[in-house]
Amino acid sequence: MHVLLLNGPNLNLLGQRETGIYGHSSLADIEAALSREAEQESVQLDCFQSNFEGALVDRIHRAMGRCDGILINAGAYTHTSIAIRDALAGVAIPYVELHLSNTHAREKFRHHSFLAERAVGVICGFGPASYSLALKGLLSYLRPNA
Ligand code: DQA
């Protein structure tokens, strides 16, 4: 089974950026821990981060027919990007939306997500553990009888 982990803008700065909100783990730390967890579940995890909306759209397109599920932290594009929503709908790959912070406890503009409506589920507010919880949720959806 193949799962794609997508991270959007500014998430390359994790560990240095607003650590009071996002914590001290770097994206490399998070990707390494999640890859280990995925391996234990016999899942091949591909990781991709970009600060560019079009690059994220292109990466979603490349997953079509090759990937069983997507984990996406689209960062600020969560709240703005119809293009990413349409790309996810277009490839018809089940996805889980995730966030480190509880976006509902923050500024009003973070309360709306263009991706949530079509997601299998949404995980937010657990810091780096959101990634692990999102993988568990996605796998329980993809392997309901496991
Ligand atoms: C975030 C929440 C977004 O609102 C914000 O723009 C981010 C990170 C999170 O993981 O908590 O960049 O997606």
mmCIF file of C-alpha atoms and ligand atoms in Angstrom:
data_model
loop_
_atom_site.group_PDB
_atom_site.id
_atom_site.type_symbol
_atom_site.label_atom_id
_atom_site.label_comp_id
_atom_site.label_asym_id
_atom_site.label_seq_id
_atom_site.Cartn_x
_atom_site.Cartn_y
_atom_site.Cartn_z
ATOM 1 C CA MET A 1 0.000 0.000 0.000
ATOM 2 C CA HIS A 2 1.218 3.500 -0.883
ATOM 3 C CA VAL A 3 0.424 6.631 1.104
ATOM 4 C CA LEU A 4 1.491 10.151 0.153
ATOM 5 C CA LEU A 5 2.225 12.713 2.876
ATOM 6 C CA LEU A 6 1.832 16.287 1.622
ATOM 7 C CA ASN A 7 2.906 19.374 3.525
ATOM 8 C CA GLY A 8 2.174 22.876 2.306
ATOM 9 C CA PRO A 9 3.708 26.314 2.773
ATOM 10 C CA ASN A 10 5.930 27.210 5.727
ATOM 11 C CA LEU A 11 5.885 23.687 7.127
ATOM 12 C CA ASN A 12 9.537 23.382 6.039
ATOM 13 C CA LEU A 13 10.197 25.803 8.931
ATOM 14 C CA LEU A 14 8.756 23.488 11.600
ATOM 15 C CA GLY A 15 10.949 23.448 14.685
ATOM 16 C CA GLN A 16 12.020 27.073 14.090
ATOM 17 C CA ARG A 17 8.687 28.693 13.296
ATOM 18 C CA GLU A 18 6.273 29.891 16.039
ATOM 19 C CA THR A 19 7.381 27.064 18.311
ATOM 20 C CA GLY A 20 4.768 28.027 20.931
ATOM 21 C CA ILE A 21 2.113 26.948 18.425
ATOM 22 C CA TYR A 22 3.821 24.312 16.305
ATOM 23 C CA GLY A 23 6.391 22.802 18.698
ATOM 24 C CA HIS A 24 10.063 21.933 18.330
ATOM 25 C CA SER A 25 10.012 18.972 15.948
ATOM 26 C CA SER A 26 11.336 19.607 12.460
ATOM 27 C CA LEU A 27 9.503 18.360 9.382
ATOM 28 C CA ALA A 28 12.369 15.898 8.818
ATOM 29 C CA ASP A 29 11.797 14.506 12.363
ATOM 30 C CA ILE A 30 8.066 14.145 11.699
ATOM 31 C CA GLU A 31 8.581 12.505 8.299
ATOM 32 C CA ALA A 32 11.156 10.064 9.707
ATOM 33 C CA ALA A 33 8.902 9.041 12.626
ATOM 34 C CA LEU A 34 5.890 8.628 10.339
ATOM 35 C CA SER A 35 7.908 6.617 7.795
ATOM 36 C CA ARG A 36 8.913 4.209 10.601
ATOM 37 C CA GLU A 37 5.289 3.863 11.688
ATOM 38 C CA ALA A 38 4.179 3.327 8.098
ATOM 39 C CA GLU A 39 6.833 0.644 7.569
ATOM 40 C CA GLN A 40 5.517 -1.257 10.594
ATOM 41 C CA GLU A 41 2.123 -1.234 8.881
ATOM 42 C CA SER A 42 3.623 -2.413 5.558
ATOM 43 C CA VAL A 43 2.861 0.961 4.020
ATOM 44 C CA GLN A 44 5.264 2.807 1.731
ATOM 45 C CA LEU A 45 5.162 6.493 2.646
ATOM 46 C CA ASP A 46 6.207 9.142 0.107
ATOM 47 C CA CYS A 47 6.778 12.618 1.540
ATOM 48 C CA PHE A 48 6.528 15.921 -0.325
ATOM 49 C CA GLN A 49 6.572 19.521 0.891
ATOM 50 C CA SER A 50 6.187 22.668 -1.161
ATOM 51 C CA ASN A 51 5.564 26.348 -0.601
ATOM 52 C CA PHE A 52 3.916 26.541 -4.039
ATOM 53 C CA GLU A 53 0.263 25.787 -4.650
ATOM 54 C CA GLY A 54 0.850 24.540 -8.226
ATOM 55 C CA ALA A 55 3.613 22.174 -7.105
ATOM 56 C CA LEU A 56 1.209 20.621 -4.598
ATOM 57 C CA VAL A 57 -1.455 20.314 -7.316
ATOM 58 C CA ASP A 58 1.091 18.640 -9.652
ATOM 59 C CA ARG A 59 2.169 16.211 -6.917
ATOM 60 C CA ILE A 60 -1.473 15.265 -6.255
ATOM 61 C CA HIS A 61 -1.941 14.602 -9.984
ATOM 62 C CA ARG A 62 1.156 12.368 -10.035
ATOM 63 C CA ALA A 63 -0.384 10.249 -7.271
ATOM 64 C CA MET A 64 -3.343 9.297 -9.461
ATOM 65 C CA GLY A 65 -3.498 5.536 -9.926
ATOM 66 C CA ARG A 66 -0.300 5.081 -7.881
ATOM 67 C CA CYS A 67 -1.337 5.922 -4.384
ATOM 68 C CA ASP A 68 -4.013 4.479 -2.065
ATOM 69 C CA GLY A 69 -4.392 7.405 0.296
ATOM 70 C CA ILE A 70 -3.140 10.909 1.045
ATOM 71 C CA LEU A 71 -2.337 12.685 4.301
ATOM 72 C CA ILE A 72 -2.366 16.439 3.798
ATOM 73 C CA ASN A 73 -1.382 19.376 5.941
ATOM 74 C CA ALA A 74 -1.934 22.107 3.384
ATOM 75 C CA GLY A 75 -0.920 24.860 5.843
ATOM 76 C CA ALA A 76 -2.488 28.205 4.930
ATOM 77 C CA TYR A 77 -3.699 26.792 1.584
ATOM 78 C CA THR A 78 -6.258 24.845 3.628
ATOM 79 C CA HIS A 79 -8.140 28.098 4.076
ATOM 80 C CA THR A 80 -7.707 29.498 0.560
ATOM 81 C CA SER A 81 -7.131 26.840 -2.091
ATOM 82 C CA ILE A 82 -9.953 25.695 -4.323
ATOM 83 C CA ALA A 83 -7.204 24.422 -6.680
ATOM 84 C CA ILE A 84 -5.954 21.904 -4.103
ATOM 85 C CA ARG A 85 -9.510 20.891 -3.237
ATOM 86 C CA ASP A 86 -10.248 20.302 -6.938
ATOM 87 C CA ALA A 87 -6.999 18.361 -7.438
ATOM 88 C CA LEU A 88 -7.881 16.029 -4.543
ATOM 89 C CA ALA A 89 -11.388 15.574 -5.928
ATOM 90 C CA GLY A 90 -10.000 15.054 -9.440
ATOM 91 C CA VAL A 91 -7.692 12.157 -8.523
ATOM 92 C CA ALA A 92 -10.385 10.651 -6.260
ATOM 93 C CA ILE A 93 -7.856 9.356 -3.726
ATOM 94 C CA PRO A 94 -9.159 9.181 -0.134
ATOM 95 C CA TYR A 95 -7.418 11.737 2.058
ATOM 96 C CA VAL A 96 -7.177 12.853 5.658
ATOM 97 C CA GLU A 97 -6.669 16.561 6.402
ATOM 98 C CA LEU A 98 -4.463 17.284 9.365
ATOM 99 C CA HIS A 99 -3.034 20.189 11.332
ATOM 100 C CA LEU A 100 -0.604 20.460 14.200
ATOM 101 C CA SER A 101 -2.599 23.238 15.850
ATOM 102 C CA ASN A 102 -6.291 23.313 16.678
ATOM 103 C CA THR A 103 -7.310 25.659 13.872
ATOM 104 C CA HIS A 104 -10.768 26.111 15.435
ATOM 105 C CA ALA A 105 -9.233 27.641 18.559
ATOM 106 C CA ARG A 106 -7.315 30.219 16.498
ATOM 107 C CA GLU A 107 -8.164 33.179 14.243
ATOM 108 C CA LYS A 108 -11.535 33.064 12.519
ATOM 109 C CA PHE A 109 -9.967 32.834 9.039
ATOM 110 C CA ARG A 110 -8.499 29.452 10.052
ATOM 111 C CA HIS A 111 -11.903 27.996 10.953
ATOM 112 C CA HIS A 112 -12.869 27.349 7.349
ATOM 113 C CA SER A 113 -11.230 24.605 5.296
ATOM 114 C CA PHE A 114 -11.787 24.100 1.581
ATOM 115 C CA LEU A 115 -10.545 20.508 1.973
ATOM 116 C CA ALA A 116 -12.490 19.214 4.982
ATOM 117 C CA GLU A 117 -15.830 18.577 3.293
ATOM 118 C CA ARG A 118 -14.424 15.902 0.991
ATOM 119 C CA ALA A 119 -11.918 14.413 3.454
ATOM 120 C CA VAL A 120 -12.324 10.993 5.042
ATOM 121 C CA GLY A 121 -11.688 12.855 8.293
ATOM 122 C CA VAL A 122 -9.856 15.780 9.866
ATOM 123 C CA ILE A 123 -7.322 15.665 12.708
ATOM 124 C CA CYS A 124 -6.083 18.851 14.367
ATOM 125 C CA GLY A 125 -4.577 20.085 17.599
ATOM 126 C CA PHE A 126 -2.260 17.257 18.637
ATOM 127 C CA GLY A 127 1.064 18.710 17.494
ATOM 128 C CA PRO A 128 3.322 16.205 15.706
ATOM 129 C CA ALA A 129 1.043 13.387 16.970
ATOM 130 C CA SER A 130 -1.591 14.678 14.510
ATOM 131 C CA TYR A 131 0.446 13.012 11.746
ATOM 132 C CA SER A 132 0.426 9.643 13.463
ATOM 133 C CA LEU A 133 -3.289 9.890 14.305
ATOM 134 C CA ALA A 134 -4.053 10.849 10.700
ATOM 135 C CA LEU A 135 -2.149 7.801 9.401
ATOM 136 C CA LYS A 136 -4.040 5.543 11.833
ATOM 137 C CA GLY A 137 -7.353 7.049 10.719
ATOM 138 C CA LEU A 138 -6.526 6.692 7.033
ATOM 139 C CA LEU A 139 -5.454 3.061 7.472
ATOM 140 C CA SER A 140 -8.573 2.177 9.435
ATOM 141 C CA TYR A 141 -10.573 3.604 6.512
ATOM 142 C CA LEU A 142 -8.524 1.800 3.841
ATOM 143 C CA ARG A 143 -8.392 -1.507 5.764
ATOM 144 C CA PRO A 144 -11.750 -1.688 7.534
ATOM 145 C CA ASN A 145 -11.438 -5.406 8.302
ATOM 146 C CA ALA A 146 -7.834 -5.372 9.552
HETATM 147 C C1 DQA B 1 -1.470 24.558 10.121
HETATM 148 C C2 DQA B 1 -2.594 25.544 10.458
HETATM 149 C C3 DQA B 1 -2.751 26.582 9.360
HETATM 150 O O1 DQA B 1 -3.784 27.492 9.702
HETATM 151 C C4 DQA B 1 -1.475 27.368 9.189
HETATM 152 O O2 DQA B 1 -1.586 28.278 8.126
HETATM 153 C C5 DQA B 1 -0.275 26.497 9.024
HETATM 154 C C6 DQA B 1 -0.170 25.291 9.842
HETATM 155 C C7 DQA B 1 -1.213 23.560 11.263
HETATM 156 O O3 DQA B 1 -0.598 22.525 10.999
HETATM 157 O O4 DQA B 1 -1.590 23.806 12.404
HETATM 158 O O5 DQA B 1 0.642 26.815 8.279
HETATM 159 O O6 DQA B 1 -1.852 23.818 8.973
#
